[in-house]
Short mmCIF file of C-alpha atoms and ligand atoms in Angstrom, two decimals:
data_model
loop_
_atom_site.label_atom_id
_atom_site.label_comp_id
_atom_site.label_asym_id
_atom_site.label_seq_id
_atom_site.Cartn_x
_atom_site.Cartn_y
_atom_site.Cartn_z
CA MET A 80 80.60 152.51 90.35
CA PRO A 81 83.76 150.99 88.93
CA HIS A 82 86.98 151.93 90.69
CA THR A 83 89.45 154.47 89.27
CA THR A 84 92.90 153.04 89.88
CA ILE A 85 95.95 155.05 88.87
CA LEU A 86 99.58 153.95 88.74
CA GLY A 87 101.90 156.92 89.29
CA ILE A 88 105.54 156.94 88.17
CA GLU A 89 108.14 159.47 89.30
CA SER A 90 111.70 159.60 87.95
CA SER A 91 112.56 163.30 87.67
CA CYS A 92 115.77 163.32 89.71
CA ASP A 93 117.40 160.63 91.84
CA ASP A 94 114.40 158.78 93.30
CA THR A 95 112.62 156.05 91.36
CA SER A 96 109.11 155.78 92.69
CA ALA A 97 105.80 154.08 91.85
CA ALA A 98 102.47 154.43 93.67
CA VAL A 99 98.92 153.22 93.32
CA ILE A 100 95.92 155.41 94.12
CA ARG A 101 92.40 153.98 94.05
CA ASP A 102 89.48 156.45 94.14
CA GLY A 103 91.74 159.06 95.75
CA ASN A 104 93.10 156.69 98.43
CA LEU A 105 96.73 155.66 98.50
CA LEU A 106 97.28 151.89 98.30
CA SER A 107 101.08 151.89 97.91
CA ASN A 108 104.03 154.25 97.50
CA VAL A 109 107.40 152.61 96.83
CA ILE A 110 110.58 154.71 96.61
CA ALA A 111 114.07 153.54 95.63
CA SER A 112 116.57 156.27 96.50
CA GLN A 113 119.93 156.33 94.75
CA LYS A 114 122.94 156.23 97.06
CA VAL A 115 125.41 156.31 94.17
CA HIS A 116 125.54 160.15 94.15
CA GLU A 117 126.70 160.66 97.73
CA ALA A 118 130.39 160.28 96.88
CA PHE A 119 130.11 163.05 94.25
CA GLY A 120 128.50 165.75 96.44
CA GLY A 121 125.51 166.08 94.10
CA VAL A 122 123.36 164.18 91.64
CA VAL A 123 125.27 162.88 88.59
CA PRO A 124 122.68 162.86 85.75
CA GLU A 125 124.14 159.93 83.80
CA LEU A 126 124.33 157.74 86.91
CA ALA A 127 120.79 158.76 87.86
CA SER A 128 119.26 157.61 84.56
CA ARG A 129 121.16 154.31 84.71
CA ALA A 130 119.90 153.68 88.25
CA HIS A 131 116.33 154.50 87.15
CA GLN A 132 116.69 151.88 84.40
CA GLN A 133 117.67 149.28 86.98
CA ASN A 134 115.01 150.28 89.51
CA ILE A 135 111.90 151.01 87.51
CA ILE A 136 110.58 147.48 86.89
CA PRO A 137 111.14 146.16 90.45
CA VAL A 138 109.69 149.37 91.93
CA VAL A 139 106.50 149.20 89.81
CA ASP A 140 106.20 145.47 90.53
CA GLN A 141 106.45 146.11 94.27
CA ALA A 142 103.94 149.00 94.14
CA LEU A 143 101.35 146.75 92.45
CA LYS A 144 102.01 143.92 94.90
CA GLN A 145 101.80 146.19 97.96
CA ALA A 146 98.54 147.64 96.61
CA GLY A 147 97.23 144.10 96.25
CA ILE A 148 96.16 144.60 92.64
CA THR A 149 97.04 143.20 89.24
CA LYS A 150 98.11 145.43 86.39
CA GLU A 151 94.85 144.63 84.57
CA GLU A 152 92.95 146.53 87.28
CA LEU A 153 94.68 149.83 86.40
CA SER A 154 92.59 152.60 84.81
CA ALA A 155 95.57 154.73 83.66
CA VAL A 156 99.30 155.30 84.03
CA ALA A 157 100.39 158.76 85.21
CA PHE A 158 104.03 159.83 84.94
CA THR A 159 106.21 162.86 85.63
CA ARG A 160 106.78 164.67 82.34
CA GLY A 161 108.96 167.39 83.89
CA PRO A 162 110.66 169.45 85.10
CA GLY A 163 113.73 167.42 86.02
CA LEU A 164 116.80 165.75 84.56
CA MET A 165 116.17 164.81 80.96
CA GLY A 166 117.81 161.38 81.10
CA SER A 167 115.95 160.50 84.31
CA LEU A 168 112.60 161.70 82.95
CA MET A 169 113.07 159.68 79.77
CA VAL A 170 113.22 156.44 81.75
CA GLY A 171 109.89 157.06 83.52
CA THR A 172 108.24 158.46 80.40
CA SER A 173 109.29 155.55 78.18
CA PHE A 174 108.25 153.00 80.78
CA ALA A 175 104.85 154.68 81.31
CA LYS A 176 104.19 154.81 77.58
CA GLY A 177 105.09 151.16 77.05
CA PHE A 178 103.08 150.00 80.06
CA ALA A 179 99.97 152.02 79.14
CA ARG A 180 100.17 150.86 75.52
CA SER A 181 100.52 147.20 76.50
CA LEU A 182 97.52 147.46 78.84
CA GLN A 183 95.51 149.58 76.35
CA ILE A 184 94.78 152.21 78.98
CA PRO A 185 95.21 156.02 78.94
CA LEU A 186 98.48 157.79 79.67
CA VAL A 187 98.40 160.90 81.86
CA GLU A 188 101.30 163.38 82.02
CA VAL A 189 101.97 165.18 85.29
CA ASN A 190 103.89 168.34 86.09
CA HIS A 191 106.20 167.50 89.00
CA LEU A 192 105.61 170.84 90.72
CA GLN A 193 101.83 170.47 90.53
CA GLY A 194 102.35 167.03 92.00
CA HIS A 195 104.18 168.46 95.03
CA ILE A 196 101.23 170.78 95.65
CA LEU A 197 98.52 168.15 95.13
CA ALA A 198 100.34 165.75 97.51
CA HIS A 199 98.18 167.52 100.10
CA PHE A 200 95.18 165.67 98.64
CA VAL A 201 96.54 162.15 99.14
CA ASN A 202 94.31 160.22 101.53
CA VAL A 203 95.24 157.02 103.31
CA GLU A 204 92.30 154.96 104.49
CA GLY A 205 92.04 154.96 108.28
CA GLU A 206 94.31 158.00 108.68
CA GLU A 207 92.98 161.39 109.72
CA HIS A 208 93.54 163.93 106.97
CA GLN A 209 92.09 167.26 105.87
CA ASN A 210 92.38 168.35 102.25
CA PRO A 211 93.11 172.05 101.76
CA ASN A 212 90.18 174.24 100.67
CA PHE A 213 90.49 176.33 97.50
CA PRO A 214 91.87 178.90 97.10
CA PHE A 215 95.02 178.34 99.10
CA LEU A 216 98.61 179.53 98.94
CA CYS A 217 101.39 176.99 98.66
CA LEU A 218 105.03 177.70 99.49
CA LEU A 219 106.90 175.29 97.23
CA VAL A 220 110.53 175.05 98.31
CA SER A 221 113.03 172.52 97.04
CA GLY A 222 116.55 172.17 95.68
CA GLY A 223 115.43 173.60 92.34
CA ASN A 224 112.45 175.84 93.14
CA SER A 225 111.22 178.46 95.57
CA GLN A 226 107.77 179.66 94.64
CA ILE A 227 104.57 181.00 96.12
CA VAL A 228 101.68 179.46 94.21
CA LEU A 229 98.06 180.55 94.38
CA VAL A 230 96.06 177.34 93.98
CA ARG A 231 92.52 178.05 92.81
CA SER A 232 91.55 174.47 91.92
CA TYR A 233 93.15 171.12 91.05
CA LYS A 234 94.11 172.49 87.66
CA GLU A 235 94.26 176.26 88.14
CA MET A 236 97.54 177.27 89.72
CA GLU A 237 99.33 180.59 89.40
CA ILE A 238 102.91 181.31 90.43
CA ILE A 239 102.67 184.69 92.14
CA GLY A 240 106.27 184.82 93.31
CA GLN A 241 109.48 182.90 92.68
CA THR A 242 113.22 183.02 93.10
CA ILE A 243 115.13 185.14 90.65
CA ASP A 244 118.35 183.17 91.24
CA ASP A 245 119.04 180.28 93.67
CA ALA A 246 116.39 178.14 95.33
CA ALA A 247 116.09 177.90 99.13
CA GLY A 248 117.39 174.31 99.11
CA GLU A 249 120.39 175.43 97.07
CA ALA A 250 121.14 178.12 99.67
CA PHE A 251 121.17 175.44 102.38
CA ASP A 252 123.27 173.05 100.27
CA LYS A 253 125.80 175.61 99.05
CA CYS A 254 126.36 177.20 102.47
CA ALA A 255 126.67 173.72 103.99
CA LYS A 256 129.33 172.88 101.40
CA VAL A 257 131.31 176.00 102.37
CA MET A 258 131.27 174.70 105.97
CA GLY A 259 132.55 171.31 104.78
CA LEU A 260 129.27 169.51 105.57
CA PRO A 261 128.16 166.52 103.46
CA TYR A 262 125.61 166.69 100.59
CA PRO A 263 122.72 167.32 100.73
CA GLY A 264 123.46 169.96 103.33
CA GLY A 265 119.86 170.97 104.16
CA PRO A 266 119.10 168.14 106.61
CA VAL A 267 122.54 168.48 108.26
CA VAL A 268 122.10 172.24 108.76
CA ASP A 269 118.64 171.53 110.22
CA ARG A 270 120.10 169.03 112.72
CA LEU A 271 123.04 171.24 113.80
CA ALA A 272 120.81 174.34 113.99
CA LYS A 273 118.88 172.73 116.85
CA GLN A 274 121.93 173.20 119.11
CA GLY A 275 122.79 176.71 117.92
CA ASN A 276 121.79 180.33 118.50
CA PRO A 277 119.79 181.72 115.56
CA LYS A 278 120.77 185.27 116.51
CA ALA A 279 124.53 184.64 116.71
CA PHE A 280 125.27 185.90 113.19
CA LYS A 281 123.55 188.32 110.84
CA PHE A 282 123.48 187.61 107.12
CA SER A 283 122.13 189.78 104.33
CA LYS A 284 118.50 189.63 103.29
CA PRO A 285 117.33 190.61 99.80
CA HIS A 286 115.25 193.66 98.94
CA ILE A 287 113.40 192.70 95.81
CA PRO A 288 109.90 193.66 94.74
CA GLU A 289 106.62 191.74 94.82
CA TYR A 290 106.55 188.20 96.17
CA ASN A 291 109.81 187.12 94.56
CA TYR A 292 112.77 185.58 96.30
CA SER A 293 116.54 185.80 95.98
CA PHE A 294 119.07 183.66 97.83
CA SER A 295 122.32 184.37 96.01
CA GLY A 296 123.10 187.43 98.18
CA LEU A 297 122.72 185.37 101.34
CA LYS A 298 125.09 182.75 99.96
CA THR A 299 127.70 185.42 99.15
CA SER A 300 127.33 187.13 102.52
CA PHE A 301 127.73 183.74 104.24
CA LEU A 302 130.84 182.95 102.20
CA TYR A 303 132.49 186.34 102.83
CA ARG A 304 131.78 186.23 106.55
CA LEU A 305 133.44 182.81 106.83
CA ARG A 306 136.40 183.90 104.70
CA ASP A 307 137.00 186.98 106.91
CA GLU A 308 136.61 185.04 110.16
CA ILE A 309 138.87 182.16 109.04
CA ALA A 310 141.62 184.68 108.21
CA ILE A 311 141.65 185.58 111.92
CA ASN A 312 140.85 182.16 113.39
CA PRO A 313 141.38 179.03 111.24
CA ASP A 314 139.12 177.00 113.58
CA PHE A 315 136.23 179.44 113.27
CA ILE A 316 133.86 177.08 111.43
CA GLU A 317 134.49 174.15 113.74
CA GLN A 318 134.01 176.32 116.84
CA ASN A 319 130.82 177.97 115.56
CA LYS A 320 129.17 175.32 113.38
CA GLU A 321 125.92 175.12 115.36
CA ASP A 322 125.49 178.91 115.60
CA LEU A 323 126.31 179.33 111.91
CA CYS A 324 123.69 176.71 110.95
CA ALA A 325 121.07 178.17 113.29
CA SER A 326 121.65 181.71 111.98
CA LEU A 327 121.65 180.60 108.34
CA GLN A 328 118.45 178.62 108.80
CA ALA A 329 116.73 181.49 110.63
CA THR A 330 117.66 183.88 107.79
CA VAL A 331 116.30 181.53 105.06
CA ILE A 332 113.07 181.05 107.03
CA ASP A 333 112.66 184.81 107.61
CA ILE A 334 113.10 185.47 103.89
CA LEU A 335 110.56 182.77 102.98
CA MET A 336 107.95 183.72 105.57
CA ASP A 337 108.16 187.51 105.00
CA LYS A 338 106.96 187.19 101.41
CA LEU A 339 104.43 184.49 102.20
CA ARG A 340 102.91 186.66 104.94
CA LYS A 341 102.80 189.62 102.56
CA ALA A 342 101.03 187.52 99.91
CA SER A 343 98.54 186.08 102.39
CA LYS A 344 97.65 189.55 103.65
CA ALA A 345 97.34 191.17 100.21
CA LEU A 346 95.25 188.36 98.73
CA GLY A 347 93.23 187.69 101.86
CA VAL A 348 94.04 183.98 101.71
CA LYS A 349 94.65 182.41 105.11
CA GLU A 350 94.78 178.78 104.05
CA VAL A 351 98.48 178.10 103.50
CA ALA A 352 100.32 174.91 102.53
CA LEU A 353 103.99 173.91 102.47
CA ALA A 354 105.54 171.57 99.87
CA GLY A 355 108.87 170.38 98.40
CA GLY A 356 112.10 169.00 99.82
CA VAL A 357 112.82 171.96 102.13
CA SER A 358 109.40 171.47 103.75
CA ALA A 359 111.16 168.80 105.86
CA ASN A 360 112.98 171.62 107.68
CA SER A 361 111.98 171.68 111.34
CA GLY A 362 112.45 175.44 111.70
CA LEU A 363 110.23 176.15 108.69
CA ARG A 364 107.56 173.81 110.04
CA ALA A 365 107.72 175.61 113.40
CA ALA A 366 107.41 178.98 111.61
CA PHE A 367 104.22 177.71 109.91
CA GLU A 368 102.80 176.63 113.28
CA ASP A 369 103.70 180.02 114.72
CA HIS A 370 101.98 181.86 111.84
CA ALA A 371 98.89 179.69 112.29
CA LYS A 372 98.65 180.89 115.89
CA ARG A 373 99.60 184.50 115.28
CA TYR A 374 97.70 185.21 112.05
CA GLY A 375 94.88 182.66 112.16
CA TRP A 376 96.26 180.70 109.19
CA LYS A 377 94.90 177.25 108.49
CA ILE A 378 98.09 175.41 107.63
CA HIS A 379 98.87 172.20 105.75
CA ILE A 380 102.27 170.66 106.45
CA PRO A 381 103.12 167.52 104.46
CA LYS A 382 103.98 164.18 106.00
CA PHE A 383 107.74 163.56 105.83
CA SER A 384 107.18 160.84 103.22
CA TYR A 385 105.76 163.48 100.83
CA THR A 386 108.53 166.04 101.29
CA THR A 387 110.93 164.12 99.07
CA ASP A 388 110.11 163.12 95.51
CA ASN A 389 107.46 160.41 95.48
CA ALA A 390 104.98 158.86 93.09
CA ALA A 391 101.96 159.22 95.41
CA MET A 392 101.79 162.89 94.41
CA ILE A 393 102.05 161.97 90.73
CA ALA A 394 99.29 159.36 91.08
CA ILE A 395 96.90 161.78 92.86
CA THR A 396 97.49 164.48 90.25
CA GLY A 397 96.97 161.83 87.56
CA TYR A 398 93.73 160.82 89.30
CA TYR A 399 92.28 164.34 89.00
CA LYS A 400 93.47 164.73 85.41
CA TYR A 401 92.01 161.32 84.54
CA GLN A 402 88.63 162.38 85.95
CA ASP A 403 88.88 165.46 83.75
CA GLY A 404 89.69 163.36 80.68
CA GLN A 405 93.10 165.03 80.27
CA PHE A 406 95.11 162.28 78.58
CA ALA A 407 98.54 162.46 76.97
CA SER A 408 99.27 161.26 73.47
CA MET A 409 101.73 158.44 72.83
CA ASP A 410 104.24 160.81 71.21
CA VAL A 411 104.58 162.93 74.37
CA THR A 412 108.20 163.79 75.31
CA PRO A 413 109.64 164.96 78.66
CA TYR A 414 110.64 168.56 79.39
CA SER A 415 113.49 169.55 81.69
CA ARG A 416 112.28 173.07 82.49
CA VAL A 417 108.78 174.38 82.91
CA VAL A 418 106.48 176.80 84.63
CA LEU A 419 103.26 175.62 86.22
O1 KG4 B 617 112.32 168.48 96.43
P1 KG4 B 617 113.68 167.90 96.61
O2 KG4 B 617 113.75 166.52 97.21
O3 KG4 B 617 114.44 167.83 95.26
C1 KG4 B 617 115.00 168.87 94.55
O4 KG4 B 617 114.27 169.74 94.06
O5 KG4 B 617 116.24 168.85 94.42
O6 KG4 B 617 114.50 168.92 97.53
C2 KG4 B 617 115.81 168.66 97.94
C3 KG4 B 617 116.29 169.87 98.72
C4 KG4 B 617 117.79 169.84 98.96
O7 KG4 B 617 118.30 171.13 98.67
C5 KG4 B 617 117.89 169.54 100.46
O8 KG4 B 617 119.03 170.06 101.08
C6 KG4 B 617 116.64 170.20 100.98
O9 KG4 B 617 115.65 169.91 100.00
N1 KG4 B 617 116.24 169.67 102.28
C7 KG4 B 617 116.27 170.40 103.41
C8 KG4 B 617 115.85 169.52 104.46
N2 KG4 B 617 115.60 168.30 103.92
C9 KG4 B 617 115.85 168.40 102.58
N3 KG4 B 617 116.58 171.67 103.62
C10 KG4 B 617 116.51 172.14 104.89
N4 KG4 B 617 116.14 171.36 105.93
C11 KG4 B 617 115.81 170.07 105.77
N5 KG4 B 617 115.44 169.33 106.82
#
């Protein structure tokens, strides 16, 4: 049997990444993160697309070299079509098109969110790994999304719940900003929360129907509490930073897990996966472990290297689409917003 070798390209936000997957096994996954945004407290779209332009060729070159293959051995080029920043997506899309055309091989478009979910199917030779069994639920939580997805197969995914306003990562980042913490705030809150009391402060939780989420109320309740406390004691944040972070994190996790538990119970699905940038959160990971013990869930927690944007997840999704013969045409264009 000839090999199926897929080059994956990811450029949806501020990470330029290329990966090679051969027959479902990861051979390389190279990521160039952009430091240029740190000074601005958030990703600056124009700077992101310029940095992608600079990074894309060296990153692809390195991915091929690390995989120990030549470009002629590739079966197809898979790329992130969206959602993401338009200028950033255009760089990856244009490169993928040009590369596939020059090699006369198929082009495969990948939905970034599907990629995050299918990252659970990336195998590395010699490493112990268990793919999730279908159907499973996936909690997809990042800076732009908070969704519960019912995954029936590699290509059949249904969003059964999602945020009606802010994403969980945004709640972490915005509350961190109010406390004067650097961007992105999520990892900093996670670190400080380890030294704090999660029950020290109470913040509001949403009451919305179904399996949907809302985080804007929490953000407002956090902001108002700080404003009121600072009026009495100007050093309030500094003196309570750890407790504030621990309480904020515990509230976000409670909100996320309540709906996930409800969905698991109602649908009778006990295989549950975690994906997206916020899946790096240590408290959320611990909550998954706890649910596995308490409710008999079989859980899938991603490796840290797959919590941030990466091309391994694009290459594996491309691999399954390639096997299905789902190719993109050469006039394909990126999209900034999308549902699964
Ligand atoms: O998926 P991702 O890399 O990209 C976006 O969708 O933007 O997710 C980034 C988000 C940011 O909001 C960041 O603060 C959050 O993930 N994040 C975390 C942690 N690590 C990253 N949030 C909480 N705890 C963490 N350890």
